[in-house]
Every structure is written in structure tokens, then in C-alpha cells.
Amino acid sequence: MERYEIETFLTLAEELHFRRTAERLGLAQGRVSQIIKKLERQIGASLFDRTSRRVALTPIGRQLHDGLLPAHRQIQRAVDQARTLARGFAGPIRVGFSASWSGEAVIQAADLFQGRHPDAEVHIREVQLNDPLGPMRAGEIDLQLTEFPIREPDIAVGAVVFAEPRGLMVPARHPFAERPSVSVEDLAGATLIPMAGERIPQYWLDALYPRRTPSGLPIPHGPGAAYWQEAVSLVGAGKGVSPASLRAARYYSHPGVMMIPFDDAPPIEYGLLWPVSRETARVRAFAELIRQTAATVRPGETSG
């Protein structure tokens, strides 16, 4: 039994009138009669009693109607839900990232997303760490892959997508440059260059640019950097040292800067953020693609 046959039968069973059924389905009245007669031949019994004055279901027709209607309604609901979901994926989605290595996962996810949803538009932008949450709060970003921790009441936080080993950018002539690794305790003997910005959460700064070592020794802080390249330049000029993902050495080079791995610092975790008030099926689907593609941005891989 074809879908159009089921729909014609159920519509006639509801209208009990061939002309109204034809008008409702956009068919010729003769076509409705042909479809019903074909069904009756397939089943081997009359489905409707027809007279010049009325149309009524036969007992077999009523049994068929009662069996088909719940399944047909379930199919219609599934189709309607799929159409609604498809409409929800049309239009733009704006995705941000705060580091080049996280940007790779976002770009790969964007390619997959647009392949699955041709009507969608994906806009990707880098978010500067001197204001890591500003674009999202301004309505310019729907989803963001960034360094954790983030603890804000208006921003939903997803699971950790990947984690990167932590390293320390040091001037090429710094004593640390001769060592195979450094410890967090060593920071007490250096000047730390943190990111700077009035809108950076203090807990985020404390996690990535600590002011004390695990044993309680103070860590001196030097000039702050508004942008990542500025931090690299300050380190290269001998103004201090700065923690970063070890992977950063593959993306930002400076002749006067070396990256030394930590032997005891926890990794930097990267995860997804989105505004609590603007969570949509589109955002959830894109977030899932980022989680899938992030596995191809090999965590911890460095170039030496």
C-alpha cells in the first residue's frame, strides 16, 4: 500500500464525501474513486458503502481505518519534527575560537556541518583572550571553543573537548632555556607575563597565570599582554616568561623565544561555551561535530 493510497483512504474516511476529499488532497474526484477502487481490489472487499446520498465505512473499512490511523499520525509527527528541525538548521551560526589549534577543529566541523545542512551559514572568528566572553555576551558568537575554566551564570559550559600539555615561553638567553623541563615552583624565580584585560575573569587568570607556586611562594607578574603575539614579543624582548600550550610553538615562532615543557603543571583544558539563553538544536549539533573533529587535532602533539 502506497503512502498516497493511505492518505486518500484516511481522508475519505474522515470526510465521507468524494468531492471534499478531492479538494482537500488537490486531486480530481475521479482520481479519488480510482484510488479507492484499487485499494478495494487489493484487499478483496469493499471499504465504503456508496449511495447517491451518503458514503459510509464498511466494517472492514472501519477496521482498516482504526489500524492505519495511529501509525499514519506517528509518521506525520516524525515528518513534521524533521521539517521543523531542518528549518532550525537554516541560516547563520557564528562560532568562535581562542587558539589556532582549537580553530582547526572548528573549521573541520564547519565543513561537515555545511555538507549536511547546505542552507546553513557558518561564520568563524577568532576571539581575543583580552575579552574572552565579550563577543558572546554581545550576541556576536553562538558557540565558542576556548580555554577553561569558565564559570559564569549566563554561559553554559560543555564537557572538555581536549587537553593540551602546558609549556613555558622563555627568552632564548634565559637560564630556563638550557633545561629540558621546568616546574611550577620554578616560576617563583621568574617574572610572569599574563594576558591583560578588564573583562578577563580573575579565576581564569589565576588558573592560567598563577600568583603563587604550589608551596606558596609568590610568582612575580610583569607587564600584561592584550594579545597573544604581544606576549610572544615581550618574552622575546626579555621582559619575562609566559605559560602557554606546548602546541603554541608550532603556530607562533620568534627567534628569541623557546618553549620549555612543564614536568608537573596540569594540562590546559579546552571546552565549548554557549549562551544559556540561545541554546538551539543548531548549536547542539555543531557542538557535537566539534567534539568529533577535535580528535583529529592531536592533543599534546608538538614540533619539538
PDB file of C-alpha atoms in Angstrom:
ATOM      1  CA  MET A   1       0.000   0.000   0.000  1.00  0.00           C
ATOM      2  CA  GLU A   2       1.482   3.329  -1.113  1.00  0.00           C
ATOM      3  CA  ARG A   3       1.505   6.415   1.085  1.00  0.00           C
ATOM      4  CA  TYR A   4      -0.784   8.354  -1.252  1.00  0.00           C
ATOM      5  CA  GLU A   5      -3.273   5.474  -1.106  1.00  0.00           C
ATOM      6  CA  ILE A   6      -3.242   5.520   2.683  1.00  0.00           C
ATOM      7  CA  GLU A   7      -3.719   9.296   2.773  1.00  0.00           C
ATOM      8  CA  THR A   8      -6.589   9.122   0.270  1.00  0.00           C
ATOM      9  CA  PHE A   9      -8.326   6.344   2.199  1.00  0.00           C
ATOM     10  CA  LEU A  10      -7.947   8.097   5.582  1.00  0.00           C
ATOM     11  CA  THR A  11      -9.100  11.443   4.183  1.00  0.00           C
ATOM     12  CA  LEU A  12     -12.194   9.905   2.613  1.00  0.00           C
ATOM     13  CA  ALA A  13     -12.902   8.027   5.843  1.00  0.00           C
ATOM     14  CA  GLU A  14     -12.857  11.389   7.629  1.00  0.00           C
ATOM     15  CA  GLU A  15     -14.777  13.453   5.054  1.00  0.00           C
ATOM     16  CA  LEU A  16     -17.147  10.697   3.832  1.00  0.00           C
ATOM     17  CA  HIS A  17     -17.507  12.786   0.686  1.00  0.00           C
ATOM     18  CA  PHE A  18     -15.637  12.244  -2.590  1.00  0.00           C
ATOM     19  CA  ARG A  19     -15.691  15.886  -3.743  1.00  0.00           C
ATOM     20  CA  ARG A  20     -14.442  17.304  -0.440  1.00  0.00           C
ATOM     21  CA  THR A  21     -11.754  14.599  -0.293  1.00  0.00           C
ATOM     22  CA  ALA A  22     -10.615  15.501  -3.805  1.00  0.00           C
ATOM     23  CA  GLU A  23     -10.472  19.217  -2.964  1.00  0.00           C
ATOM     24  CA  ARG A  24      -8.569  18.600   0.245  1.00  0.00           C
ATOM     25  CA  LEU A  25      -5.958  16.417  -1.478  1.00  0.00           C
ATOM     26  CA  GLY A  26      -5.765  18.522  -4.641  1.00  0.00           C
ATOM     27  CA  LEU A  27      -6.893  15.632  -6.823  1.00  0.00           C
ATOM     28  CA  ALA A  28      -9.596  15.129  -9.410  1.00  0.00           C
ATOM     29  CA  GLN A  29     -12.711  13.474  -7.971  1.00  0.00           C
ATOM     30  CA  GLY A  30     -12.352  10.640 -10.478  1.00  0.00           C
ATOM     31  CA  ARG A  31      -8.796  10.039  -9.286  1.00  0.00           C
ATOM     32  CA  VAL A  32     -10.031   9.578  -5.703  1.00  0.00           C
ATOM     33  CA  SER A  33     -12.522   6.966  -6.925  1.00  0.00           C
ATOM     34  CA  GLN A  34      -9.783   5.157  -8.860  1.00  0.00           C
ATOM     35  CA  ILE A  35      -7.501   5.000  -5.802  1.00  0.00           C
ATOM     36  CA  ILE A  36     -10.248   3.646  -3.548  1.00  0.00           C
ATOM     37  CA  LYS A  37     -11.304   1.025  -6.091  1.00  0.00           C
ATOM     38  CA  LYS A  38      -7.687  -0.084  -6.436  1.00  0.00           C
ATOM     39  CA  LEU A  39      -7.403  -0.489  -2.665  1.00  0.00           C
ATOM     40  CA  GLU A  40     -10.619  -2.497  -2.546  1.00  0.00           C
ATOM     41  CA  ARG A  41      -9.283  -4.816  -5.246  1.00  0.00           C
ATOM     42  CA  GLN A  42      -6.041  -5.283  -3.294  1.00  0.00           C
ATOM     43  CA  ILE A  43      -7.902  -6.112  -0.082  1.00  0.00           C
ATOM     44  CA  GLY A  44     -10.663  -8.075  -1.760  1.00  0.00           C
ATOM     45  CA  ALA A  45     -13.576  -6.335  -0.101  1.00  0.00           C
ATOM     46  CA  SER A  46     -15.492  -3.059  -0.177  1.00  0.00           C
ATOM     47  CA  LEU A  47     -14.165  -0.364   2.144  1.00  0.00           C
ATOM     48  CA  PHE A  48     -17.039   2.100   1.692  1.00  0.00           C
ATOM     49  CA  ASP A  49     -20.751   1.779   1.142  1.00  0.00           C
ATOM     50  CA  ARG A  50     -21.679   4.307  -1.549  1.00  0.00           C
ATOM     51  CA  THR A  51     -25.110   5.581  -2.438  1.00  0.00           C
ATOM     52  CA  SER A  52     -26.232   8.727  -4.214  1.00  0.00           C
ATOM     53  CA  ARG A  53     -26.895  10.301  -0.821  1.00  0.00           C
ATOM     54  CA  ARG A  54     -24.140   9.061   1.506  1.00  0.00           C
ATOM     55  CA  VAL A  55     -20.745   7.431   1.884  1.00  0.00           C
ATOM     56  CA  ALA A  56     -20.004   5.233   4.904  1.00  0.00           C
ATOM     57  CA  LEU A  57     -17.245   2.886   6.009  1.00  0.00           C
ATOM     58  CA  THR A  58     -17.963  -0.805   5.834  1.00  0.00           C
ATOM     59  CA  PRO A  59     -16.970  -2.952   8.847  1.00  0.00           C
ATOM     60  CA  ILE A  60     -13.761  -3.955   7.007  1.00  0.00           C
ATOM     61  CA  GLY A  61     -13.154  -0.331   6.091  1.00  0.00           C
ATOM     62  CA  ARG A  62     -13.587   0.691   9.751  1.00  0.00           C
ATOM     63  CA  GLN A  63     -11.124  -1.982  10.883  1.00  0.00           C
ATOM     64  CA  LEU A  64      -8.592  -0.824   8.292  1.00  0.00           C
ATOM     65  CA  HIS A  65      -9.085   2.793   9.316  1.00  0.00           C
ATOM     66  CA  ASP A  66      -8.583   2.066  13.007  1.00  0.00           C
ATOM     67  CA  GLY A  67      -5.420   0.105  12.270  1.00  0.00           C
ATOM     68  CA  LEU A  68      -3.870   2.663   9.905  1.00  0.00           C
ATOM     69  CA  LEU A  69      -4.696   5.954  11.632  1.00  0.00           C
ATOM     70  CA  PRO A  70      -2.356   5.746  14.680  1.00  0.00           C
ATOM     71  CA  ALA A  71       0.612   4.685  12.542  1.00  0.00           C
ATOM     72  CA  HIS A  72      -0.123   7.396   9.971  1.00  0.00           C
ATOM     73  CA  ARG A  73      -0.290  10.068  12.664  1.00  0.00           C
ATOM     74  CA  GLN A  74       3.016   8.858  14.096  1.00  0.00           C
ATOM     75  CA  ILE A  75       4.632   9.094  10.655  1.00  0.00           C
ATOM     76  CA  GLN A  76       3.224  12.593  10.167  1.00  0.00           C
ATOM     77  CA  ARG A  77       4.593  13.704  13.525  1.00  0.00           C
ATOM     78  CA  ALA A  78       8.016  12.343  12.632  1.00  0.00           C
ATOM     79  CA  VAL A  79       7.972  14.143   9.271  1.00  0.00           C
ATOM     80  CA  ASP A  80       6.802  17.404  10.872  1.00  0.00           C
ATOM     81  CA  GLN A  81       9.515  17.173  13.531  1.00  0.00           C
ATOM     82  CA  ALA A  82      12.153  16.559  10.844  1.00  0.00           C
ATOM     83  CA  ARG A  83      10.937  19.562   8.859  1.00  0.00           C
ATOM     84  CA  THR A  84      10.986  21.762  11.945  1.00  0.00           C
ATOM     85  CA  LEU A  85      14.484  20.587  12.777  1.00  0.00           C
ATOM     86  CA  ALA A  86      15.638  21.224   9.204  1.00  0.00           C
ATOM     87  CA  ARG A  87      14.297  24.772   9.340  1.00  0.00           C
ATOM     88  CA  GLY A  88      16.189  25.243  12.592  1.00  0.00           C
ATOM     89  CA  PHE A  89      19.491  24.486  10.851  1.00  0.00           C
ATOM     90  CA  ALA A  90      18.971  27.059   8.100  1.00  0.00           C
ATOM     91  CA  GLY A  91      20.558  30.476   8.474  1.00  0.00           C
ATOM     92  CA  PRO A  92      23.785  31.595  10.139  1.00  0.00           C
ATOM     93  CA  ILE A  93      25.636  30.144  13.097  1.00  0.00           C
ATOM     94  CA  ARG A  94      28.590  32.090  14.477  1.00  0.00           C
ATOM     95  CA  VAL A  95      31.406  30.084  16.036  1.00  0.00           C
ATOM     96  CA  GLY A  96      34.451  31.442  17.833  1.00  0.00           C
ATOM     97  CA  PHE A  97      37.787  30.003  18.895  1.00  0.00           C
ATOM     98  CA  SER A  98      40.598  31.406  21.005  1.00  0.00           C
ATOM     99  CA  ALA A  99      43.625  29.455  19.751  1.00  0.00           C
ATOM    100  CA  SER A 100      44.754  28.352  16.309  1.00  0.00           C
ATOM    101  CA  TRP A 101      44.846  24.667  17.286  1.00  0.00           C
ATOM    102  CA  SER A 102      41.244  24.843  18.503  1.00  0.00           C
ATOM    103  CA  GLY A 103      40.361  26.743  15.336  1.00  0.00           C
ATOM    104  CA  GLU A 104      41.343  23.688  13.294  1.00  0.00           C
ATOM    105  CA  ALA A 105      38.620  21.620  14.954  1.00  0.00           C
ATOM    106  CA  VAL A 106      36.085  24.406  14.388  1.00  0.00           C
ATOM    107  CA  ILE A 107      36.926  24.681  10.687  1.00  0.00           C
ATOM    108  CA  GLN A 108      36.685  20.916  10.173  1.00  0.00           C
ATOM    109  CA  ALA A 109      33.333  20.879  11.961  1.00  0.00           C
ATOM    110  CA  ALA A 110      32.108  23.766   9.781  1.00  0.00           C
ATOM    111  CA  ASP A 111      32.885  21.800   6.619  1.00  0.00           C
ATOM    112  CA  LEU A 112      30.924  18.798   7.908  1.00  0.00           C
ATOM    113  CA  PHE A 113      28.041  20.959   9.126  1.00  0.00           C
ATOM    114  CA  GLN A 114      27.605  22.765   5.812  1.00  0.00           C
ATOM    115  CA  GLY A 115      27.824  19.470   3.948  1.00  0.00           C
ATOM    116  CA  ARG A 116      24.915  18.128   5.995  1.00  0.00           C
ATOM    117  CA  HIS A 117      22.945  21.384   6.037  1.00  0.00           C
ATOM    118  CA  PRO A 118      23.504  23.254   2.749  1.00  0.00           C
ATOM    119  CA  ASP A 119      21.179  26.100   3.783  1.00  0.00           C
ATOM    120  CA  ALA A 120      23.234  26.844   6.891  1.00  0.00           C
ATOM    121  CA  GLU A 121      25.828  29.608   7.011  1.00  0.00           C
ATOM    122  CA  VAL A 122      28.827  29.186   9.302  1.00  0.00           C
ATOM    123  CA  HIS A 123      30.776  32.284  10.313  1.00  0.00           C
ATOM    124  CA  ILE A 124      34.055  31.647  12.141  1.00  0.00           C
ATOM    125  CA  ARG A 125      36.117  34.188  14.043  1.00  0.00           C
ATOM    126  CA  GLU A 126      38.994  34.283  16.466  1.00  0.00           C
ATOM    127  CA  VAL A 127      38.179  35.545  19.955  1.00  0.00           C
ATOM    128  CA  GLN A 128      40.929  37.514  21.672  1.00  0.00           C
ATOM    129  CA  LEU A 129      41.797  36.433  25.203  1.00  0.00           C
ATOM    130  CA  ASN A 130      41.811  40.014  26.497  1.00  0.00           C
ATOM    131  CA  ASP A 131      37.987  39.792  26.345  1.00  0.00           C
ATOM    132  CA  PRO A 132      37.227  36.067  26.088  1.00  0.00           C
ATOM    133  CA  LEU A 133      33.470  36.304  26.739  1.00  0.00           C
ATOM    134  CA  GLY A 134      32.672  39.755  25.340  1.00  0.00           C
ATOM    135  CA  PRO A 135      31.672  38.737  21.783  1.00  0.00           C
ATOM    136  CA  MET A 136      29.392  36.003  23.096  1.00  0.00           C
ATOM    137  CA  ARG A 137      27.673  38.358  25.513  1.00  0.00           C
ATOM    138  CA  ALA A 138      27.308  40.928  22.738  1.00  0.00           C
ATOM    139  CA  GLY A 139      25.389  38.383  20.652  1.00  0.00           C
ATOM    140  CA  GLU A 140      28.204  38.044  18.105  1.00  0.00           C
ATOM    141  CA  ILE A 141      29.060  34.409  18.941  1.00  0.00           C
ATOM    142  CA  ASP A 142      26.669  31.446  19.268  1.00  0.00           C
ATOM    143  CA  LEU A 143      29.260  28.828  20.228  1.00  0.00           C
ATOM    144  CA  GLN A 144      32.884  29.038  21.296  1.00  0.00           C
ATOM    145  CA  LEU A 145      35.807  26.681  21.824  1.00  0.00           C
ATOM    146  CA  THR A 146      38.135  28.166  24.407  1.00  0.00           C
ATOM    147  CA  GLU A 147      40.399  27.621  27.393  1.00  0.00           C
ATOM    148  CA  PHE A 148      38.786  26.523  30.648  1.00  0.00           C
ATOM    149  CA  PRO A 149      37.877  27.212  33.396  1.00  0.00           C
ATOM    150  CA  ILE A 150      34.743  29.265  32.716  1.00  0.00           C
ATOM    151  CA  ARG A 151      32.169  29.714  35.471  1.00  0.00           C
ATOM    152  CA  GLU A 152      29.528  32.278  34.506  1.00  0.00           C
ATOM    153  CA  PRO A 153      25.772  32.157  35.273  1.00  0.00           C
ATOM    154  CA  ASP A 154      24.725  33.276  31.787  1.00  0.00           C
ATOM    155  CA  ILE A 155      27.023  30.922  29.885  1.00  0.00           C
ATOM    156  CA  ALA A 156      26.541  27.188  29.506  1.00  0.00           C
ATOM    157  CA  VAL A 157      29.708  25.100  29.721  1.00  0.00           C
ATOM    158  CA  GLY A 158      30.102  21.818  27.876  1.00  0.00           C
ATOM    159  CA  ALA A 159      32.489  18.987  28.546  1.00  0.00           C
ATOM    160  CA  VAL A 160      36.231  19.254  27.984  1.00  0.00           C
ATOM    161  CA  VAL A 161      36.886  18.658  24.275  1.00  0.00           C
ATOM    162  CA  PHE A 162      40.628  18.131  24.539  1.00  0.00           C
ATOM    163  CA  ALA A 163      43.557  18.992  26.805  1.00  0.00           C
ATOM    164  CA  GLU A 164      46.994  20.274  25.874  1.00  0.00           C
ATOM    165  CA  PRO A 165      50.283  19.845  27.764  1.00  0.00           C
ATOM    166  CA  ARG A 166      51.482  23.103  29.253  1.00  0.00           C
ATOM    167  CA  GLY A 167      54.780  24.753  28.407  1.00  0.00           C
ATOM    168  CA  LEU A 168      56.641  27.928  29.313  1.00  0.00           C
ATOM    169  CA  MET A 169      57.767  30.509  26.768  1.00  0.00           C
ATOM    170  CA  VAL A 170      61.156  31.828  27.843  1.00  0.00           C
ATOM    171  CA  PRO A 171      63.723  34.172  26.298  1.00  0.00           C
ATOM    172  CA  ALA A 172      66.373  32.269  24.364  1.00  0.00           C
ATOM    173  CA  ARG A 173      69.083  33.504  26.768  1.00  0.00           C
ATOM    174  CA  HIS A 174      67.122  32.791  29.932  1.00  0.00           C
ATOM    175  CA  PRO A 175      68.620  30.154  32.309  1.00  0.00           C
ATOM    176  CA  PHE A 176      65.451  28.056  31.831  1.00  0.00           C
ATOM    177  CA  ALA A 177      66.259  27.766  28.118  1.00  0.00           C
ATOM    178  CA  GLU A 178      69.092  25.359  28.944  1.00  0.00           C
ATOM    179  CA  ARG A 179      66.800  22.966  30.820  1.00  0.00           C
ATOM    180  CA  PRO A 180      64.786  20.034  29.395  1.00  0.00           C
ATOM    181  CA  SER A 181      61.783  20.992  31.559  1.00  0.00           C
ATOM    182  CA  VAL A 182      60.625  23.341  34.280  1.00  0.00           C
ATOM    183  CA  SER A 183      58.346  23.018  37.304  1.00  0.00           C
ATOM    184  CA  VAL A 184      55.640  25.325  38.592  1.00  0.00           C
ATOM    185  CA  GLU A 185      57.866  26.031  41.604  1.00  0.00           C
ATOM    186  CA  ASP A 186      60.455  27.493  39.215  1.00  0.00           C
ATOM    187  CA  LEU A 187      58.068  30.345  38.412  1.00  0.00           C
ATOM    188  CA  ALA A 188      58.930  31.925  41.766  1.00  0.00           C
ATOM    189  CA  GLY A 189      62.298  32.784  40.251  1.00  0.00           C
ATOM    190  CA  ALA A 190      60.926  34.373  37.077  1.00  0.00           C
ATOM    191  CA  THR A 191      58.663  37.242  36.029  1.00  0.00           C
ATOM    192  CA  LEU A 192      55.363  36.065  34.573  1.00  0.00           C
ATOM    193  CA  ILE A 193      53.736  37.867  31.620  1.00  0.00           C
ATOM    194  CA  PRO A 194      49.978  37.300  31.811  1.00  0.00           C
ATOM    195  CA  MET A 195      47.158  38.236  29.468  1.00  0.00           C
ATOM    196  CA  ALA A 196      45.665  41.606  30.347  1.00  0.00           C
ATOM    197  CA  GLY A 197      42.120  42.872  30.017  1.00  0.00           C
ATOM    198  CA  GLU A 198      39.473  44.350  32.302  1.00  0.00           C
ATOM    199  CA  ARG A 199      36.903  41.739  31.211  1.00  0.00           C
ATOM    200  CA  ILE A 200      39.025  38.650  31.857  1.00  0.00           C
ATOM    201  CA  PRO A 201      37.582  36.668  34.803  1.00  0.00           C
ATOM    202  CA  GLN A 202      40.031  36.704  37.709  1.00  0.00           C
ATOM    203  CA  TYR A 203      39.590  32.962  38.343  1.00  0.00           C
ATOM    204  CA  TRP A 204      40.597  32.317  34.707  1.00  0.00           C
ATOM    205  CA  LEU A 205      43.763  34.397  35.127  1.00  0.00           C
ATOM    206  CA  ASP A 206      44.596  32.646  38.398  1.00  0.00           C
ATOM    207  CA  ALA A 207      44.264  29.227  36.726  1.00  0.00           C
ATOM    208  CA  LEU A 208      46.459  30.034  33.732  1.00  0.00           C
ATOM    209  CA  TYR A 209      48.784  32.665  35.233  1.00  0.00           C
ATOM    210  CA  PRO A 210      49.108  31.778  38.931  1.00  0.00           C
ATOM    211  CA  ARG A 211      50.379  34.243  41.526  1.00  0.00           C
ATOM    212  CA  ARG A 212      51.750  31.580  43.874  1.00  0.00           C
ATOM    213  CA  THR A 213      53.511  28.266  43.460  1.00  0.00           C
ATOM    214  CA  PRO A 214      52.039  25.083  44.983  1.00  0.00           C
ATOM    215  CA  SER A 215      54.286  25.585  48.030  1.00  0.00           C
ATOM    216  CA  GLY A 216      53.041  29.163  48.478  1.00  0.00           C
ATOM    217  CA  LEU A 217      55.944  31.144  47.047  1.00  0.00           C
ATOM    218  CA  PRO A 218      54.887  34.359  45.262  1.00  0.00           C
ATOM    219  CA  ILE A 219      55.221  34.486  41.481  1.00  0.00           C
ATOM    220  CA  PRO A 220      56.177  37.969  40.261  1.00  0.00           C
ATOM    221  CA  HIS A 221      53.995  39.368  37.469  1.00  0.00           C
ATOM    222  CA  GLY A 222      55.350  41.707  34.853  1.00  0.00           C
ATOM    223  CA  PRO A 223      53.658  43.669  32.054  1.00  0.00           C
ATOM    224  CA  GLY A 224      50.415  42.214  30.759  1.00  0.00           C
ATOM    225  CA  ALA A 225      49.773  41.432  27.087  1.00  0.00           C
ATOM    226  CA  ALA A 226      46.486  42.304  25.400  1.00  0.00           C
ATOM    227  CA  TYR A 227      47.136  39.886  22.502  1.00  0.00           C
ATOM    228  CA  TRP A 228      48.956  36.599  22.148  1.00  0.00           C
ATOM    229  CA  GLN A 229      51.557  37.931  19.688  1.00  0.00           C
ATOM    230  CA  GLU A 230      52.257  40.762  22.114  1.00  0.00           C
ATOM    231  CA  ALA A 231      53.060  38.205  24.831  1.00  0.00           C
ATOM    232  CA  VAL A 232      55.464  36.434  22.455  1.00  0.00           C
ATOM    233  CA  SER A 233      57.177  39.740  21.678  1.00  0.00           C
ATOM    234  CA  LEU A 234      57.512  40.670  25.356  1.00  0.00           C
ATOM    235  CA  VAL A 235      59.093  37.292  26.119  1.00  0.00           C
ATOM    236  CA  GLY A 236      61.420  37.684  23.155  1.00  0.00           C
ATOM    237  CA  ALA A 237      62.467  41.098  24.484  1.00  0.00           C
ATOM    238  CA  GLY A 238      63.452  39.518  27.814  1.00  0.00           C
ATOM    239  CA  LYS A 239      60.618  41.049  29.825  1.00  0.00           C
ATOM    240  CA  GLY A 240      59.601  37.742  31.385  1.00  0.00           C
ATOM    241  CA  VAL A 241      58.222  34.271  30.759  1.00  0.00           C
ATOM    242  CA  SER A 242      54.688  33.160  29.919  1.00  0.00           C
ATOM    243  CA  PRO A 243      52.809  29.835  30.206  1.00  0.00           C
ATOM    244  CA  ALA A 244      51.102  28.509  27.112  1.00  0.00           C
ATOM    245  CA  SER A 245      50.057  25.328  25.383  1.00  0.00           C
ATOM    246  CA  LEU A 246      53.105  23.424  24.131  1.00  0.00           C
ATOM    247  CA  ARG A 247      51.372  23.340  20.767  1.00  0.00           C
ATOM    248  CA  ALA A 248      51.765  27.123  20.500  1.00  0.00           C
ATOM    249  CA  ALA A 249      55.361  26.614  19.370  1.00  0.00           C
ATOM    250  CA  ARG A 250      54.026  25.185  16.086  1.00  0.00           C
ATOM    251  CA  TYR A 251      51.981  28.297  15.321  1.00  0.00           C
ATOM    252  CA  TYR A 252      53.918  31.263  16.720  1.00  0.00           C
ATOM    253  CA  SER A 253      57.652  31.460  16.149  1.00  0.00           C
ATOM    254  CA  HIS A 254      60.062  34.102  17.400  1.00  0.00           C
ATOM    255  CA  PRO A 255      63.846  33.943  17.058  1.00  0.00           C
ATOM    256  CA  GLY A 256      64.309  34.982  20.678  1.00  0.00           C
ATOM    257  CA  VAL A 257      61.759  32.655  22.273  1.00  0.00           C
ATOM    258  CA  MET A 258      61.943  28.999  23.297  1.00  0.00           C
ATOM    259  CA  MET A 259      59.166  26.735  24.597  1.00  0.00           C
ATOM    260  CA  ILE A 260      60.124  24.556  27.570  1.00  0.00           C
ATOM    261  CA  PRO A 261      57.693  21.844  28.785  1.00  0.00           C
ATOM    262  CA  PHE A 262      56.446  21.762  32.365  1.00  0.00           C
ATOM    263  CA  ASP A 263      57.061  18.491  34.147  1.00  0.00           C
ATOM    264  CA  ASP A 264      54.376  18.979  36.802  1.00  0.00           C
ATOM    265  CA  ALA A 265      51.776  21.504  35.577  1.00  0.00           C
ATOM    266  CA  PRO A 266      48.278  20.257  34.731  1.00  0.00           C
ATOM    267  CA  PRO A 267      47.265  20.415  31.063  1.00  0.00           C
ATOM    268  CA  ILE A 268      45.271  23.318  29.658  1.00  0.00           C
ATOM    269  CA  GLU A 269      41.701  22.171  29.037  1.00  0.00           C
ATOM    270  CA  TYR A 270      39.645  23.396  26.083  1.00  0.00           C
ATOM    271  CA  GLY A 271      35.883  23.184  26.019  1.00  0.00           C
ATOM    272  CA  LEU A 272      32.714  24.554  24.487  1.00  0.00           C
ATOM    273  CA  LEU A 273      30.658  27.535  25.642  1.00  0.00           C
ATOM    274  CA  TRP A 274      27.317  28.924  24.501  1.00  0.00           C
ATOM    275  CA  PRO A 275      24.845  31.474  25.901  1.00  0.00           C
ATOM    276  CA  VAL A 276      22.278  29.863  28.183  1.00  0.00           C
ATOM    277  CA  SER A 277      19.523  31.938  26.567  1.00  0.00           C
ATOM    278  CA  ARG A 278      20.437  30.991  22.994  1.00  0.00           C
ATOM    279  CA  GLU A 279      20.900  27.225  23.061  1.00  0.00           C
ATOM    280  CA  THR A 280      19.345  25.724  19.915  1.00  0.00           C
ATOM    281  CA  ALA A 281      19.360  22.429  18.038  1.00  0.00           C
ATOM    282  CA  ARG A 282      21.772  24.047  15.606  1.00  0.00           C
ATOM    283  CA  VAL A 283      24.203  24.931  18.403  1.00  0.00           C
ATOM    284  CA  ARG A 284      23.948  21.446  19.927  1.00  0.00           C
ATOM    285  CA  ALA A 285      24.571  19.781  16.555  1.00  0.00           C
ATOM    286  CA  PHE A 286      27.586  21.951  15.786  1.00  0.00           C
ATOM    287  CA  ALA A 287      28.989  21.367  19.268  1.00  0.00           C
ATOM    288  CA  GLU A 288      28.761  17.615  18.712  1.00  0.00           C
ATOM    289  CA  LEU A 289      30.653  17.922  15.424  1.00  0.00           C
ATOM    290  CA  ILE A 290      33.406  19.894  17.156  1.00  0.00           C
ATOM    291  CA  ARG A 291      33.723  17.148  19.763  1.00  0.00           C
ATOM    292  CA  GLN A 292      34.036  14.589  16.983  1.00  0.00           C
ATOM    293  CA  THR A 293      36.546  16.503  14.873  1.00  0.00           C
ATOM    294  CA  ALA A 294      38.656  17.627  17.842  1.00  0.00           C
ATOM    295  CA  ALA A 295      40.046  14.100  17.980  1.00  0.00           C
ATOM    296  CA  THR A 296      41.874  14.809  14.709  1.00  0.00           C
ATOM    297  CA  VAL A 297      43.593  17.866  16.252  1.00  0.00           C
ATOM    298  CA  ARG A 298      46.023  15.624  18.064  1.00  0.00           C
ATOM    299  CA  PRO A 299      46.273  16.768  21.699  1.00  0.00           C
ATOM    300  CA  GLY A 300      49.783  17.109  23.023  1.00  0.00           C
ATOM    301  CA  GLU A 301      51.478  16.904  19.622  1.00  0.00           C
ATOM    302  CA  THR A 302      54.336  19.388  19.349  1.00  0.00           C
ATOM    303  CA  SER A 303      57.078  20.092  16.896  1.00  0.00           C
ATOM    304  CA  GLY A 304      59.947  19.775  19.327  1.00  0.00           C
TER     305      GLY A 304
END
